[in-house]
PDB file of C-alpha atoms in Angstrom:
ATOM      1  CA  UNK A   1     -64.554 -55.533 202.016  1.00  0.00           C
ATOM      2  CA  UNK A   2     -61.334 -54.911 200.940  1.00  0.00           C
ATOM      3  CA  UNK A   3     -61.177 -52.770 197.928  1.00  0.00           C
ATOM      4  CA  UNK A   4     -58.700 -53.750 195.043  1.00  0.00           C
ATOM      5  CA  UNK A   5     -57.943 -50.093 193.692  1.00  0.00           C
ATOM      6  CA  UNK A   6     -54.246 -49.404 192.431  1.00  0.00           C
ATOM      7  CA  UNK A   7     -52.334 -48.869 195.472  1.00  0.00           C
ATOM      8  CA  UNK A   8     -53.902 -52.562 196.390  1.00  0.00           C
ATOM      9  CA  UNK A   9     -53.208 -54.213 193.484  1.00  0.00           C
ATOM     10  CA  UNK A  10     -49.812 -52.790 193.143  1.00  0.00           C
ATOM     11  CA  UNK A  11     -49.302 -54.185 196.355  1.00  0.00           C
ATOM     12  CA  UNK A  12     -50.643 -57.569 195.709  1.00  0.00           C
ATOM     13  CA  UNK A  13     -48.470 -57.845 192.009  1.00  0.00           C
ATOM     14  CA  UNK A  14     -45.536 -57.623 194.524  1.00  0.00           C
ATOM     15  CA  UNK A  15     -46.365 -60.316 197.117  1.00  0.00           C
ATOM     16  CA  UNK A  16     -48.031 -62.665 194.483  1.00  0.00           C
ATOM     17  CA  UNK A  17     -44.657 -63.231 192.445  1.00  0.00           C
ATOM     18  CA  UNK A  18     -43.016 -64.030 195.267  1.00  0.00           C
ATOM     19  CA  UNK A  19     -42.303 -68.022 196.807  1.00  0.00           C
ATOM     20  CA  UNK A  20     -45.567 -68.531 199.261  1.00  0.00           C
ATOM     21  CA  UNK A  21     -48.345 -66.983 196.450  1.00  0.00           C
ATOM     22  CA  UNK A  22     -46.810 -68.619 193.668  1.00  0.00           C
ATOM     23  CA  UNK A  23     -46.890 -71.860 195.857  1.00  0.00           C
ATOM     24  CA  UNK A  24     -50.605 -71.731 196.355  1.00  0.00           C
ATOM     25  CA  UNK A  25     -51.119 -71.202 192.212  1.00  0.00           C
ATOM     26  CA  UNK A  26     -48.667 -73.843 191.559  1.00  0.00           C
ATOM     27  CA  UNK A  27     -51.264 -76.308 193.718  1.00  0.00           C
ATOM     28  CA  UNK A  28     -54.596 -75.122 191.610  1.00  0.00           C
ATOM     29  CA  UNK A  29     -52.729 -75.108 188.530  1.00  0.00           C
ATOM     30  CA  UNK A  30     -51.495 -79.076 189.646  1.00  0.00           C
ATOM     31  CA  UNK A  31     -55.046 -80.417 190.902  1.00  0.00           C
ATOM     32  CA  UNK A  32     -56.805 -78.072 187.979  1.00  0.00           C
ATOM     33  CA  UNK A  33     -54.489 -80.828 185.433  1.00  0.00           C
ATOM     34  CA  UNK A  34     -54.598 -78.552 182.010  1.00  0.00           C
ATOM     35  CA  UNK A  35     -54.054 -80.276 178.962  1.00  0.00           C
ATOM     36  CA  UNK A  36     -53.160 -79.001 175.600  1.00  0.00           C
ATOM     37  CA  UNK A  37     -56.174 -77.451 174.174  1.00  0.00           C
ATOM     38  CA  UNK A  38     -58.592 -77.180 177.065  1.00  0.00           C
ATOM     39  CA  UNK A  39     -60.926 -74.026 177.868  1.00  0.00           C
ATOM     40  CA  UNK A  40     -60.453 -73.064 180.993  1.00  0.00           C
ATOM     41  CA  UNK A  41     -62.380 -70.202 183.195  1.00  0.00           C
ATOM     42  CA  UNK A  42     -60.295 -68.490 186.025  1.00  0.00           C
ATOM     43  CA  UNK A  43     -62.951 -66.475 187.739  1.00  0.00           C
ATOM     44  CA  UNK A  44     -61.458 -63.811 189.958  1.00  0.00           C
ATOM     45  CA  UNK A  45     -58.384 -63.797 187.565  1.00  0.00           C
ATOM     46  CA  UNK A  46     -57.215 -61.014 189.557  1.00  0.00           C
ATOM     47  CA  UNK A  47     -53.497 -59.626 187.674  1.00  0.00           C
ATOM     48  CA  UNK A  48     -53.595 -62.502 185.335  1.00  0.00           C
ATOM     49  CA  UNK A  49     -50.122 -64.378 186.701  1.00  0.00           C
ATOM     50  CA  UNK A  50     -51.956 -67.951 187.239  1.00  0.00           C
ATOM     51  CA  UNK A  51     -54.239 -66.884 183.840  1.00  0.00           C
ATOM     52  CA  UNK A  52     -50.675 -66.600 182.017  1.00  0.00           C
ATOM     53  CA  UNK A  53     -49.371 -70.132 183.542  1.00  0.00           C
ATOM     54  CA  UNK A  54     -52.458 -71.478 182.077  1.00  0.00           C
ATOM     55  CA  UNK A  55     -52.234 -70.695 179.358  1.00  0.00           C
ATOM     56  CA  UNK A  56     -49.027 -71.788 178.346  1.00  0.00           C
ATOM     57  CA  UNK A  57     -50.339 -75.807 179.355  1.00  0.00           C
ATOM     58  CA  UNK A  58     -53.332 -75.191 177.155  1.00  0.00           C
ATOM     59  CA  UNK A  59     -51.682 -74.142 173.993  1.00  0.00           C
ATOM     60  CA  UNK A  60     -52.670 -71.802 171.379  1.00  0.00           C
ATOM     61  CA  UNK A  61     -55.230 -74.880 170.340  1.00  0.00           C
ATOM     62  CA  UNK A  62     -56.931 -73.957 173.704  1.00  0.00           C
ATOM     63  CA  UNK A  63     -58.416 -70.779 175.740  1.00  0.00           C
ATOM     64  CA  UNK A  64     -58.345 -69.047 179.166  1.00  0.00           C
ATOM     65  CA  UNK A  65     -60.684 -66.421 180.332  1.00  0.00           C
ATOM     66  CA  UNK A  66     -60.443 -64.271 182.526  1.00  0.00           C
ATOM     67  CA  UNK A  67     -62.962 -62.906 185.029  1.00  0.00           C
ATOM     68  CA  UNK A  68     -62.587 -60.617 187.394  1.00  0.00           C
ATOM     69  CA  UNK A  69     -64.835 -57.324 188.295  1.00  0.00           C
ATOM     70  CA  UNK A  70     -61.978 -54.878 189.463  1.00  0.00           C
ATOM     71  CA  UNK A  71     -61.197 -52.511 186.648  1.00  0.00           C
ATOM     72  CA  UNK A  72     -57.418 -51.962 188.104  1.00  0.00           C
ATOM     73  CA  UNK A  73     -57.064 -56.407 188.400  1.00  0.00           C
ATOM     74  CA  UNK A  74     -58.878 -56.616 184.766  1.00  0.00           C
ATOM     75  CA  UNK A  75     -55.775 -54.286 183.691  1.00  0.00           C
ATOM     76  CA  UNK A  76     -53.405 -55.623 185.500  1.00  0.00           C
ATOM     77  CA  UNK A  77     -54.511 -58.864 183.677  1.00  0.00           C
ATOM     78  CA  UNK A  78     -54.746 -57.593 180.404  1.00  0.00           C
ATOM     79  CA  UNK A  79     -51.201 -55.649 180.237  1.00  0.00           C
ATOM     80  CA  UNK A  80     -49.492 -59.408 181.396  1.00  0.00           C
ATOM     81  CA  UNK A  81     -51.276 -61.338 179.080  1.00  0.00           C
ATOM     82  CA  UNK A  82     -51.803 -59.140 175.875  1.00  0.00           C
ATOM     83  CA  UNK A  83     -48.942 -61.251 174.223  1.00  0.00           C
ATOM     84  CA  UNK A  84     -51.244 -63.969 174.280  1.00  0.00           C
ATOM     85  CA  UNK A  85     -53.595 -64.691 171.768  1.00  0.00           C
ATOM     86  CA  UNK A  86     -55.084 -67.282 173.531  1.00  0.00           C
ATOM     87  CA  UNK A  87     -56.190 -65.306 176.547  1.00  0.00           C
ATOM     88  CA  UNK A  88     -59.332 -63.645 177.325  1.00  0.00           C
ATOM     89  CA  UNK A  89     -59.868 -60.986 179.809  1.00  0.00           C
ATOM     90  CA  UNK A  90     -63.806 -59.817 180.240  1.00  0.00           C
ATOM     91  CA  UNK A  91     -65.762 -57.980 183.374  1.00  0.00           C
ATOM     92  CA  UNK A  92     -67.998 -60.316 184.616  1.00  0.00           C
ATOM     93  CA  UNK A  93     -68.284 -61.632 188.665  1.00  0.00           C
ATOM     94  CA  UNK A  94     -68.805 -64.792 190.108  1.00  0.00           C
ATOM     95  CA  UNK A  95     -72.522 -64.602 190.482  1.00  0.00           C
ATOM     96  CA  UNK A  96     -72.835 -63.760 186.643  1.00  0.00           C
ATOM     97  CA  UNK A  97     -70.440 -65.541 184.255  1.00  0.00           C
ATOM     98  CA  UNK A  98     -70.100 -63.693 181.009  1.00  0.00           C
ATOM     99  CA  UNK A  99     -70.183 -67.566 179.188  1.00  0.00           C
ATOM    100  CA  UNK A 100     -72.804 -69.505 177.342  1.00  0.00           C
ATOM    101  CA  UNK A 101     -73.470 -73.294 179.360  1.00  0.00           C
ATOM    102  CA  UNK A 102     -71.732 -76.086 178.790  1.00  0.00           C
ATOM    103  CA  UNK A 103     -69.002 -74.057 177.419  1.00  0.00           C
ATOM    104  CA  UNK A 104     -66.096 -74.563 179.411  1.00  0.00           C
ATOM    105  CA  UNK A 105     -63.462 -77.572 180.272  1.00  0.00           C
ATOM    106  CA  UNK A 106     -62.569 -76.328 183.624  1.00  0.00           C
ATOM    107  CA  UNK A 107     -62.397 -73.577 185.615  1.00  0.00           C
ATOM    108  CA  UNK A 108     -60.114 -71.839 188.370  1.00  0.00           C
ATOM    109  CA  UNK A 109     -60.591 -69.687 191.548  1.00  0.00           C
ATOM    110  CA  UNK A 110     -58.273 -68.718 193.984  1.00  0.00           C
ATOM    111  CA  UNK A 111     -59.016 -66.895 197.317  1.00  0.00           C
ATOM    112  CA  UNK A 112     -62.579 -65.682 195.284  1.00  0.00           C
ATOM    113  CA  UNK A 113     -65.021 -67.411 197.466  1.00  0.00           C
ATOM    114  CA  UNK A 114     -64.221 -66.085 200.866  1.00  0.00           C
ATOM    115  CA  UNK A 115     -65.583 -62.901 199.833  1.00  0.00           C
ATOM    116  CA  UNK A 116     -69.059 -64.134 198.189  1.00  0.00           C
ATOM    117  CA  UNK A 117     -72.396 -63.457 199.563  1.00  0.00           C
ATOM    118  CA  UNK A 118     -73.704 -66.364 197.722  1.00  0.00           C
ATOM    119  CA  UNK A 119     -71.599 -69.126 197.309  1.00  0.00           C
ATOM    120  CA  UNK A 120     -73.798 -71.857 196.690  1.00  0.00           C
ATOM    121  CA  UNK A 121     -75.123 -69.565 193.919  1.00  0.00           C
ATOM    122  CA  UNK A 122     -71.550 -69.070 192.252  1.00  0.00           C
ATOM    123  CA  UNK A 123     -70.911 -72.883 192.353  1.00  0.00           C
ATOM    124  CA  UNK A 124     -73.965 -73.266 190.689  1.00  0.00           C
ATOM    125  CA  UNK A 125     -73.246 -70.234 188.245  1.00  0.00           C
ATOM    126  CA  UNK A 126     -69.690 -72.596 187.903  1.00  0.00           C
ATOM    127  CA  UNK A 127     -71.154 -75.708 187.791  1.00  0.00           C
ATOM    128  CA  UNK A 128     -73.903 -74.157 184.757  1.00  0.00           C
ATOM    129  CA  UNK A 129     -70.491 -73.168 182.630  1.00  0.00           C
ATOM    130  CA  UNK A 130     -69.059 -76.490 182.853  1.00  0.00           C
ATOM    131  CA  UNK A 131     -68.953 -78.672 180.169  1.00  0.00           C
ATOM    132  CA  UNK A 132     -70.406 -82.403 181.497  1.00  0.00           C
ATOM    133  CA  UNK A 133     -66.820 -84.111 183.202  1.00  0.00           C
ATOM    134  CA  UNK A 134     -65.435 -80.282 183.616  1.00  0.00           C
ATOM    135  CA  UNK A 135     -62.905 -80.249 186.787  1.00  0.00           C
ATOM    136  CA  UNK A 136     -63.809 -77.154 189.202  1.00  0.00           C
ATOM    137  CA  UNK A 137     -60.652 -76.010 192.300  1.00  0.00           C
ATOM    138  CA  UNK A 138     -61.108 -73.682 194.224  1.00  0.00           C
ATOM    139  CA  UNK A 139     -58.491 -71.800 196.526  1.00  0.00           C
ATOM    140  CA  UNK A 140     -58.955 -70.543 200.056  1.00  0.00           C
ATOM    141  CA  UNK A 141     -57.378 -70.068 203.157  1.00  0.00           C
ATOM    142  CA  UNK A 142     -59.204 -71.141 206.217  1.00  0.00           C
ATOM    143  CA  UNK A 143     -58.565 -68.509 208.306  1.00  0.00           C
ATOM    144  CA  UNK A 144     -58.830 -70.858 211.356  1.00  0.00           C
ATOM    145  CA  UNK A 145     -55.876 -72.518 210.502  1.00  0.00           C
ATOM    146  CA  UNK A 146     -53.848 -68.455 211.815  1.00  0.00           C
ATOM    147  CA  UNK A 147     -51.201 -69.154 214.114  1.00  0.00           C
ATOM    148  CA  UNK A 148     -49.538 -65.493 214.880  1.00  0.00           C
ATOM    149  CA  UNK A 149     -46.856 -64.534 217.377  1.00  0.00           C
ATOM    150  CA  UNK A 150     -47.204 -61.551 219.375  1.00  0.00           C
ATOM    151  CA  UNK A 151     -46.002 -60.341 223.120  1.00  0.00           C
ATOM    152  CA  UNK A 152     -49.871 -58.629 222.931  1.00  0.00           C
ATOM    153  CA  UNK A 153     -52.386 -61.225 222.598  1.00  0.00           C
ATOM    154  CA  UNK A 154     -54.700 -58.919 222.977  1.00  0.00           C
ATOM    155  CA  UNK A 155     -54.010 -56.597 220.559  1.00  0.00           C
ATOM    156  CA  UNK A 156     -52.944 -59.266 217.963  1.00  0.00           C
ATOM    157  CA  UNK A 157     -56.541 -60.753 218.104  1.00  0.00           C
ATOM    158  CA  UNK A 158     -58.247 -57.162 217.965  1.00  0.00           C
ATOM    159  CA  UNK A 159     -56.363 -56.845 214.501  1.00  0.00           C
ATOM    160  CA  UNK A 160     -57.296 -60.681 213.480  1.00  0.00           C
ATOM    161  CA  UNK A 161     -60.832 -59.503 214.419  1.00  0.00           C
ATOM    162  CA  UNK A 162     -60.789 -56.645 212.095  1.00  0.00           C
ATOM    163  CA  UNK A 163     -59.360 -58.112 208.971  1.00  0.00           C
ATOM    164  CA  UNK A 164     -62.147 -60.798 209.571  1.00  0.00           C
ATOM    165  CA  UNK A 165     -65.019 -57.829 208.489  1.00  0.00           C
ATOM    166  CA  UNK A 166     -62.635 -57.094 204.986  1.00  0.00           C
ATOM    167  CA  UNK A 167     -64.121 -60.702 204.154  1.00  0.00           C
ATOM    168  CA  UNK A 168     -67.659 -62.798 203.764  1.00  0.00           C
ATOM    169  CA  UNK A 169     -66.716 -66.476 205.127  1.00  0.00           C
ATOM    170  CA  UNK A 170     -63.908 -67.094 206.570  1.00  0.00           C
ATOM    171  CA  UNK A 171     -64.066 -71.006 206.895  1.00  0.00           C
ATOM    172  CA  UNK A 172     -64.547 -71.395 202.980  1.00  0.00           C
ATOM    173  CA  UNK A 173     -62.719 -75.075 202.638  1.00  0.00           C
ATOM    174  CA  UNK A 174     -64.391 -76.445 205.389  1.00  0.00           C
ATOM    175  CA  UNK A 175     -68.031 -75.469 203.405  1.00  0.00           C
ATOM    176  CA  UNK A 176     -67.338 -75.811 200.373  1.00  0.00           C
ATOM    177  CA  UNK A 177     -67.619 -79.934 200.161  1.00  0.00           C
ATOM    178  CA  UNK A 178     -71.108 -79.921 201.211  1.00  0.00           C
ATOM    179  CA  UNK A 179     -71.887 -77.308 199.057  1.00  0.00           C
ATOM    180  CA  UNK A 180     -70.455 -78.069 195.313  1.00  0.00           C
ATOM    181  CA  UNK A 181     -72.842 -81.837 196.707  1.00  0.00           C
ATOM    182  CA  UNK A 182     -75.559 -79.642 196.957  1.00  0.00           C
ATOM    183  CA  UNK A 183     -75.099 -78.399 193.456  1.00  0.00           C
ATOM    184  CA  UNK A 184     -74.268 -81.559 191.851  1.00  0.00           C
ATOM    185  CA  UNK A 185     -70.355 -81.451 191.554  1.00  0.00           C
ATOM    186  CA  UNK A 186     -68.568 -84.562 192.694  1.00  0.00           C
ATOM    187  CA  UNK A 187     -65.592 -84.098 194.937  1.00  0.00           C
ATOM    188  CA  UNK A 188     -62.469 -85.362 193.833  1.00  0.00           C
ATOM    189  CA  UNK A 189     -59.812 -84.036 196.014  1.00  0.00           C
ATOM    190  CA  UNK A 190     -58.362 -81.344 198.830  1.00  0.00           C
ATOM    191  CA  UNK A 191     -55.018 -80.132 199.369  1.00  0.00           C
ATOM    192  CA  UNK A 192     -53.586 -78.041 201.669  1.00  0.00           C
ATOM    193  CA  UNK A 193     -50.208 -75.849 201.261  1.00  0.00           C
ATOM    194  CA  UNK A 194     -48.952 -74.297 204.645  1.00  0.00           C
ATOM    195  CA  UNK A 195     -47.231 -71.069 204.786  1.00  0.00           C
ATOM    196  CA  UNK A 196     -44.492 -70.956 207.500  1.00  0.00           C
ATOM    197  CA  UNK A 197     -42.433 -67.708 207.908  1.00  0.00           C
ATOM    198  CA  UNK A 198     -40.141 -66.829 210.497  1.00  0.00           C
ATOM    199  CA  UNK A 199     -37.912 -63.982 208.858  1.00  0.00           C
ATOM    200  CA  UNK A 200     -40.833 -61.975 208.105  1.00  0.00           C
ATOM    201  CA  UNK A 201     -39.834 -61.941 203.858  1.00  0.00           C
ATOM    202  CA  UNK A 202     -40.498 -58.886 202.196  1.00  0.00           C
ATOM    203  CA  UNK A 203     -41.988 -60.542 199.666  1.00  0.00           C
ATOM    204  CA  UNK A 204     -43.776 -63.188 201.899  1.00  0.00           C
ATOM    205  CA  UNK A 205     -47.764 -63.407 202.765  1.00  0.00           C
ATOM    206  CA  UNK A 206     -47.008 -62.512 205.951  1.00  0.00           C
ATOM    207  CA  UNK A 207     -45.423 -58.841 204.874  1.00  0.00           C
ATOM    208  CA  UNK A 208     -49.118 -58.369 202.645  1.00  0.00           C
ATOM    209  CA  UNK A 209     -51.039 -59.021 205.601  1.00  0.00           C
ATOM    210  CA  UNK A 210     -49.436 -56.734 207.370  1.00  0.00           C
ATOM    211  CA  UNK A 211     -49.585 -53.595 205.260  1.00  0.00           C
ATOM    212  CA  UNK A 212     -53.154 -54.787 204.062  1.00  0.00           C
ATOM    213  CA  UNK A 213     -54.602 -55.185 207.708  1.00  0.00           C
ATOM    214  CA  UNK A 214     -52.765 -52.146 209.133  1.00  0.00           C
ATOM    215  CA  UNK A 215     -54.050 -49.717 206.691  1.00  0.00           C
ATOM    216  CA  UNK A 216     -57.608 -51.600 206.415  1.00  0.00           C
ATOM    217  CA  UNK A 217     -58.008 -52.266 210.299  1.00  0.00           C
ATOM    218  CA  UNK A 218     -57.899 -47.876 210.415  1.00  0.00           C
ATOM    219  CA  UNK A 219     -59.431 -47.236 207.223  1.00  0.00           C
ATOM    220  CA  UNK A 220     -62.876 -48.893 208.729  1.00  0.00           C
ATOM    221  CA  UNK A 221     -61.936 -47.383 212.088  1.00  0.00           C
ATOM    222  CA  UNK A 222     -62.119 -51.051 213.463  1.00  0.00           C
ATOM    223  CA  UNK A 223     -58.642 -49.554 215.236  1.00  0.00           C
ATOM    224  CA  UNK A 224     -56.970 -46.791 215.591  1.00  0.00           C
ATOM    225  CA  UNK A 225     -54.317 -45.194 213.980  1.00  0.00           C
ATOM    226  CA  UNK A 226     -51.652 -45.870 216.822  1.00  0.00           C
ATOM    227  CA  UNK A 227     -52.428 -49.110 217.729  1.00  0.00           C
ATOM    228  CA  UNK A 228     -52.124 -50.409 214.211  1.00  0.00           C
ATOM    229  CA  UNK A 229     -48.872 -48.910 213.447  1.00  0.00           C
ATOM    230  CA  UNK A 230     -47.912 -50.697 217.153  1.00  0.00           C
ATOM    231  CA  UNK A 231     -49.520 -53.913 215.883  1.00  0.00           C
ATOM    232  CA  UNK A 232     -46.963 -53.784 212.533  1.00  0.00           C
ATOM    233  CA  UNK A 233     -43.550 -51.748 214.802  1.00  0.00           C
ATOM    234  CA  UNK A 234     -44.467 -55.208 217.454  1.00  0.00           C
ATOM    235  CA  UNK A 235     -44.064 -57.572 214.083  1.00  0.00           C
ATOM    236  CA  UNK A 236     -40.926 -56.270 212.278  1.00  0.00           C
ATOM    237  CA  UNK A 237     -38.972 -55.890 216.228  1.00  0.00           C
ATOM    238  CA  UNK A 238     -40.530 -59.783 216.502  1.00  0.00           C
ATOM    239  CA  UNK A 239     -38.517 -60.232 213.118  1.00  0.00           C
ATOM    240  CA  UNK A 240     -35.272 -58.157 213.785  1.00  0.00           C
ATOM    241  CA  UNK A 241     -35.060 -60.049 217.361  1.00  0.00           C
ATOM    242  CA  UNK A 242     -35.818 -63.819 215.447  1.00  0.00           C
ATOM    243  CA  UNK A 243     -38.833 -64.294 217.252  1.00  0.00           C
ATOM    244  CA  UNK A 244     -41.284 -63.820 214.504  1.00  0.00           C
ATOM    245  CA  UNK A 245     -43.781 -66.340 213.346  1.00  0.00           C
ATOM    246  CA  UNK A 246     -46.684 -66.606 211.010  1.00  0.00           C
ATOM    247  CA  UNK A 247     -48.726 -69.691 209.498  1.00  0.00           C
ATOM    248  CA  UNK A 248     -51.328 -70.724 207.938  1.00  0.00           C
ATOM    249  CA  UNK A 249     -53.356 -72.788 205.386  1.00  0.00           C
ATOM    250  CA  UNK A 250     -54.242 -72.785 201.949  1.00  0.00           C
ATOM    251  CA  UNK A 251     -56.902 -76.098 200.718  1.00  0.00           C
ATOM    252  CA  UNK A 252     -57.761 -76.328 197.029  1.00  0.00           C
ATOM    253  CA  UNK A 253     -60.986 -77.753 196.881  1.00  0.00           C
ATOM    254  CA  UNK A 254     -61.515 -79.989 193.715  1.00  0.00           C
ATOM    255  CA  UNK A 255     -65.072 -81.399 191.900  1.00  0.00           C
ATOM    256  CA  UNK A 256     -66.296 -82.611 189.145  1.00  0.00           C
ATOM    257  CA  UNK A 257     -69.362 -82.160 186.691  1.00  0.00           C
ATOM    258  CA  UNK A 258     -70.392 -85.383 186.427  1.00  0.00           C
TER     259      UNK A 258
END
């Protein structure tokens, strides 16, 4: 698993404010349709960017509750959101949401379910805390959609296989409709947000993944330090030569508690 420590939190802070990841948050925001006075759960709230955006939409008569198991992430979210009184940030996990049953009007989760050992259990827990008619939006990458150019195909394959170890399920969007329906949700919508980068933007998703993947692969001994560095340097060289290409799709799956 990827450890969301202070260093990782700082790295994500930069990329999450870039255009690539902002579009992903916007997709979840649009699907969720926050209204004035809504009470919304931001499950796995991370650094609080979406939490704050939702709070502006619901206004002071509403409430947004951010839940995250990472102390570093919660600290970042608390700092970002401390001036908005109708935001609460709590310790908790997708399998143990510290809220009463039927207490939340809407719930959102962005890139959390791919890290869960028990996706049906987490879906059931969200179903429990939602009120009847409540909407749930889940955003995750389908990693089978990843297209990433390299002159060394085998090395790229090894780096991607190393990265697969940092998550539990690499194809969450494909299996969510069946899981949500089995739990009792009614499916409403699925939307795709495809990120394409041919410049290797400093604040882009590809740039963030290169740095995270290199670190993760080496620290967990999936590849050698030399191989990971050479992979990163090749991608930087390709960008300098105008030959860089990266594409991946993030899907937002929306369901409703009947």
